[in-house]
mmCIF file of C-alpha atoms in Angstrom:
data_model
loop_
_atom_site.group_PDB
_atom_site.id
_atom_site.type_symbol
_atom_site.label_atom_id
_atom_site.label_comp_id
_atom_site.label_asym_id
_atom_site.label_seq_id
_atom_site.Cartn_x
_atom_site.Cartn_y
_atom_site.Cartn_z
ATOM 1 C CA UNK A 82 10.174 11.496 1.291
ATOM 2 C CA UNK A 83 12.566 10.642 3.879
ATOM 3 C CA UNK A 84 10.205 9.407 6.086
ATOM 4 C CA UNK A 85 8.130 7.707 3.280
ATOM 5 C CA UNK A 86 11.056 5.213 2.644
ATOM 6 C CA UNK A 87 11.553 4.534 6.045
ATOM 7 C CA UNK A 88 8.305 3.635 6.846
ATOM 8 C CA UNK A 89 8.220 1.473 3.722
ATOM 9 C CA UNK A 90 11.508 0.154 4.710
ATOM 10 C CA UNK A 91 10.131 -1.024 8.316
ATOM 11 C CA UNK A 92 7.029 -2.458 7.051
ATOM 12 C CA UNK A 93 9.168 -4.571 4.814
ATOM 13 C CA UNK A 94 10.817 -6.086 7.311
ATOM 14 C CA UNK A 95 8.339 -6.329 9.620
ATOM 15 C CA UNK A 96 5.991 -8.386 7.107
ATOM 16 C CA UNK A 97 8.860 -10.701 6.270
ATOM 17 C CA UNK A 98 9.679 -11.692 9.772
ATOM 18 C CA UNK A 99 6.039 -12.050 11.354
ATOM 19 C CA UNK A 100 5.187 -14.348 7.955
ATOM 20 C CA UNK A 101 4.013 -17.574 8.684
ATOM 21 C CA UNK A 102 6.862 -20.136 7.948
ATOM 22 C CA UNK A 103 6.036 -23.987 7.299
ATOM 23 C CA UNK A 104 7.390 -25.458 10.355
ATOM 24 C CA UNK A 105 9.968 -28.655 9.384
ATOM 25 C CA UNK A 106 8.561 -31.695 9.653
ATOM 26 C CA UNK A 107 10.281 -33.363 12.590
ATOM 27 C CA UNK A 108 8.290 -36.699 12.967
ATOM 28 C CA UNK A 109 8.272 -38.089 9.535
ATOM 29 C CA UNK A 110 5.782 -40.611 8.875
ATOM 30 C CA UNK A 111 8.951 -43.388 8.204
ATOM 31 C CA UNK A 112 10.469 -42.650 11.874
ATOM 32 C CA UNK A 113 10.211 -45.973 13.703
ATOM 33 C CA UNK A 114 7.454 -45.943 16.351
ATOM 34 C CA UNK A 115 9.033 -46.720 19.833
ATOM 35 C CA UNK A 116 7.168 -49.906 21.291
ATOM 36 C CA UNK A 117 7.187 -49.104 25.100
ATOM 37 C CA UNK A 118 5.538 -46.002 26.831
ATOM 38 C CA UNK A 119 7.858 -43.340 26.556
ATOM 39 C CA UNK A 120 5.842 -40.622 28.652
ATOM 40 C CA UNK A 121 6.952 -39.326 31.898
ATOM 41 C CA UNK A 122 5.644 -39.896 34.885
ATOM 42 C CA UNK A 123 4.846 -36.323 36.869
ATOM 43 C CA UNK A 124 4.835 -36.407 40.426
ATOM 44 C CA UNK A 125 1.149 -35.381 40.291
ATOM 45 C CA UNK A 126 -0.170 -37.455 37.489
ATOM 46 C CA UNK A 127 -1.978 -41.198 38.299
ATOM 47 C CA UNK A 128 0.474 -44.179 39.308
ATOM 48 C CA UNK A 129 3.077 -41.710 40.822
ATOM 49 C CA UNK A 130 4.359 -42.739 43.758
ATOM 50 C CA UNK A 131 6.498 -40.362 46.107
ATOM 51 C CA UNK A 132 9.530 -40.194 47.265
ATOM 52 C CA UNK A 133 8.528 -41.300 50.757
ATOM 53 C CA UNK A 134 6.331 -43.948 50.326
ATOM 54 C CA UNK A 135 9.138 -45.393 47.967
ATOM 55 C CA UNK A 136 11.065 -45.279 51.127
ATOM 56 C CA UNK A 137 9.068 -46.699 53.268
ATOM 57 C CA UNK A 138 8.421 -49.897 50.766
ATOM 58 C CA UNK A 139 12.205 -50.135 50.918
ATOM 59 C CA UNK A 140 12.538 -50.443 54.155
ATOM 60 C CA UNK A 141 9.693 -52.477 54.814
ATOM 61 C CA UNK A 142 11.358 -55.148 52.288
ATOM 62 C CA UNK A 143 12.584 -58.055 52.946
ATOM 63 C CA UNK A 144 16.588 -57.891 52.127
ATOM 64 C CA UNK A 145 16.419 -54.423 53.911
ATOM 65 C CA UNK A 146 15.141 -56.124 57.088
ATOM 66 C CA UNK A 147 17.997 -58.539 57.180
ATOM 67 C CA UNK A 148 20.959 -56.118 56.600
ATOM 68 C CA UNK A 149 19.462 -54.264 59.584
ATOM 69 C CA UNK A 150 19.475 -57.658 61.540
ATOM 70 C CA UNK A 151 23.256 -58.498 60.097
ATOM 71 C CA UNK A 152 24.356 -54.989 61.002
ATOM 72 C CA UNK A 153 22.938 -55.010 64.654
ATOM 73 C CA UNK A 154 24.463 -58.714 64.917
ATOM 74 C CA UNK A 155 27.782 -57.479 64.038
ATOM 75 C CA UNK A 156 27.038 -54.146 66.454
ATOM 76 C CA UNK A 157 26.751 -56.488 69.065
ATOM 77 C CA UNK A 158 30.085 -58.698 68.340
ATOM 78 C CA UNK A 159 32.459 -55.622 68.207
ATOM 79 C CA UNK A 160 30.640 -54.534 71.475
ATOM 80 C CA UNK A 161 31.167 -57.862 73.148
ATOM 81 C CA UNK A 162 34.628 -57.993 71.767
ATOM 82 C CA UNK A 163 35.791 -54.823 72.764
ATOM 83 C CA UNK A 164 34.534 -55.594 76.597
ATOM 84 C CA UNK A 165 36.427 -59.060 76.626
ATOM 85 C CA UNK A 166 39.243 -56.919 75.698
ATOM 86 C CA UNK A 167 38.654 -54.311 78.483
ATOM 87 C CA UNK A 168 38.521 -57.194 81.010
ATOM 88 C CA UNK A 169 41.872 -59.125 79.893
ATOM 89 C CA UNK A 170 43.721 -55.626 79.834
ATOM 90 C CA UNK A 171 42.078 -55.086 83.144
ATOM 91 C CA UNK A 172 43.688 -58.246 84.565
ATOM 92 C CA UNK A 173 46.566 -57.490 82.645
ATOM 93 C CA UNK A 174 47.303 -54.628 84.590
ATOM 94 C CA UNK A 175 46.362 -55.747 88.215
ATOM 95 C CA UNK A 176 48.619 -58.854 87.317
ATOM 96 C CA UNK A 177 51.269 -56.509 86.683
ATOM 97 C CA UNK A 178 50.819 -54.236 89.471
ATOM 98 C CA UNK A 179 50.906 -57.085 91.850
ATOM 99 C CA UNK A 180 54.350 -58.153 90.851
ATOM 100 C CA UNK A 181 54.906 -55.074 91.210
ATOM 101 C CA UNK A 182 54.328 -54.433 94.831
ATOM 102 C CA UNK A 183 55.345 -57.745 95.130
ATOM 103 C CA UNK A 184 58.633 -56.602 93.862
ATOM 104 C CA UNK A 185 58.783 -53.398 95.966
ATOM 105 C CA UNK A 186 57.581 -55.780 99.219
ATOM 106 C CA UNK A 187 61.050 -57.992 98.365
ATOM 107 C CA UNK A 188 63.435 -54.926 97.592
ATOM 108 C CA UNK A 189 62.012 -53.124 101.202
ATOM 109 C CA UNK A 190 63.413 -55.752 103.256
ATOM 110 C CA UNK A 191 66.240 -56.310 102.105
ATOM 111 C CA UNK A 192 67.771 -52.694 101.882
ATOM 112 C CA UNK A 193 66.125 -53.069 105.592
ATOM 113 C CA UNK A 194 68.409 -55.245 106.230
ATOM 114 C CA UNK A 195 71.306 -54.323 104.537
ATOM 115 C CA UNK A 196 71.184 -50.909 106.961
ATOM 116 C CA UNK A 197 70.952 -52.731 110.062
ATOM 117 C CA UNK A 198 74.334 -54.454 108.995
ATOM 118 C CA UNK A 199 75.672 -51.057 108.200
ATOM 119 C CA UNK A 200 74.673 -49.697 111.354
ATOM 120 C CA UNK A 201 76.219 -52.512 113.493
#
C-alpha cells in the first residue's frame, strides 16, 4: 500500500512537470517592427569579410598611407636633428680640448721658467 502511494505520488508529479505549458508570447503582434536588418553577420555566412582582409583595406587606404609618409618624415627630422647635434657637441668638445692644451702649452713654460730663476 506503501508502495502504491508512492508510485501514485511520483507519477503525479512527473505528469505535471513534463505537461506541455503555453509558451508566453514574447513578440506580440503590436511590438514595433525594427526598420534596418538586425541579423548578425557570422564569420562564415555571405558578405563577411575577415579580419585580415579588413586589414589589409586599411592599410591600403588612403589616410593610412599618409600617416606612414608623416611618420617616416618626422623619423627622418629627429634623425637629422640628433646628428647636427652630435656634430656641434663634437666641435664643442675639440674646441674645448684645444684651449685646453693650449692652456697646459702656456702654464709649461712658464713654471719652466720660473725653475730656471730658482735654480740661478
Amino acid at each position: 500500500m506503501k508502495n502504491l502511494l508512492f508510485v501514485a505520488f511520483i507519477f503525479s508529479v512527473l505528469t505535471l512537470s513534463c505537461s506541455k505549458k503555453e509558451p508566453a508570447d514574447f513578440y506580440p503582434t503590436d511590438s514595433p517592427k525594427a526598420s534596418y536588418d538586425t541579423t548578425a553577420i557570422d564569420s562564415f555566412s555571405n558578405g563577411a569579410t575577415s579580419v585580415d582582409i579588413v586589414r589589409q583595406i586599411r592599410m591600403s587606404s588612403q589616410q593610412y598611407q599618409d600617416s606612414v609618409k608623416e611618420a617616416l618624415r618626422l623619423q627622418a627630422e629627429e634623425k637629422k636633428l640628433k646628428e647636427e647635434l652630435e656634430k656641434e657637441n663634437k666641435k664643442k668638445a675639440d674646441e674645448e680640448k684645444k684651449k685646453t692644451e693650449d692652456e697646459k702649452k702656456q702654464k709649461a713654460p712658464e713654471t719652466t721658467t720660473a725653475a730656471e730663476f730658482k735654480t740661478e
